[in-house]
């Protein structure tokens, strides 16, 4: 099980320190939300910021591109130190060449599916991805409510993986807290992106430890444990 704090929820006045804090807290990956103000009505940060924080940690950089023209960004983020690049299935015909390009850059390739989008759209790409990201909020901001209607999509993603004997990770992103992380783990997720629930906790270290315990146990009852 992978715990991936989302830097979008961190204190921007001390970005580098927040990266180091996540690493010291025992996080496995760092989730980096890249918003272009077009695919989603918000702008976050670019390759230069990723390059600046890369030397601060060995953590795996999970770069989530919420961008309408990711083809112009793949090489800059690969050079900046991304380990995985996620593009959205809503980009339609562009998806196949994008996944190949990410792989040709020696990076892991992820595919994200927004809440209103049928998970079936991801099916043609399953053999070519390392991670299938079921968005559990509509991408634009951190701190939104988890959309429970997305749980069956996690189950479907896990079922395809099992039936087709594939090895992609099943990730969830958006409104993931101690309660919803347990629900997602029970539905078949193994990679948990969480922003607000981790970075706003009194102790990031205790919060990461608690979320790991919960998802490993798939037991919602553990959600009442004090941090
Ligand atoms: C939303 C982003 C998420 C977000 C998660 O558009 O893709 O990664 O930062 O933050 P929380 O956990 O606060 O919903
Ligand atoms: Zn994200």
PDB file of C-alpha atoms in Angstrom, residues 114-117 119 134-138 145-155:
ATOM      1  CA  UNK A 114     -12.736  11.828 -13.651  1.00  0.00           C
ATOM      2  CA  UNK A 115     -15.910  11.121 -11.612  1.00  0.00           C
ATOM      3  CA  UNK A 116     -18.398  11.721 -14.465  1.00  0.00           C
ATOM      4  CA  UNK A 117     -16.340   9.621 -16.903  1.00  0.00           C
ATOM      5  CA  UNK A 119     -14.310   3.683 -16.251  1.00  0.00           C
ATOM      6  CA  UNK A 134      -9.831   6.809 -10.094  1.00  0.00           C
ATOM      7  CA  UNK A 135     -10.503  10.468  -9.290  1.00  0.00           C
ATOM      8  CA  UNK A 136     -12.821  10.692  -6.275  1.00  0.00           C
ATOM      9  CA  UNK A 137     -13.407  14.444  -6.668  1.00  0.00           C
ATOM     10  CA  UNK A 138     -13.724  16.626  -9.746  1.00  0.00           C
ATOM     11  CA  UNK A 145     -15.839  16.065  -0.394  1.00  0.00           C
ATOM     12  CA  UNK A 146     -15.211  12.452  -1.457  1.00  0.00           C
ATOM     13  CA  UNK A 147     -17.668  11.262  -4.150  1.00  0.00           C
ATOM     14  CA  UNK A 148     -18.892   7.836  -2.946  1.00  0.00           C
ATOM     15  CA  UNK A 149     -20.390   7.008  -6.360  1.00  0.00           C
ATOM     16  CA  UNK A 150     -16.780   6.438  -7.504  1.00  0.00           C
ATOM     17  CA  UNK A 151     -16.281   3.349  -5.284  1.00  0.00           C
ATOM     18  CA  UNK A 152     -17.667   0.862  -7.858  1.00  0.00           C
ATOM     19  CA  UNK A 153     -15.108   2.214 -10.386  1.00  0.00           C
ATOM     20  CA  UNK A 154     -12.320   1.206  -7.985  1.00  0.00           C
ATOM     21  CA  UNK A 155     -13.827  -2.288  -7.741  1.00  0.00           C
TER      22      UNK A 155
END
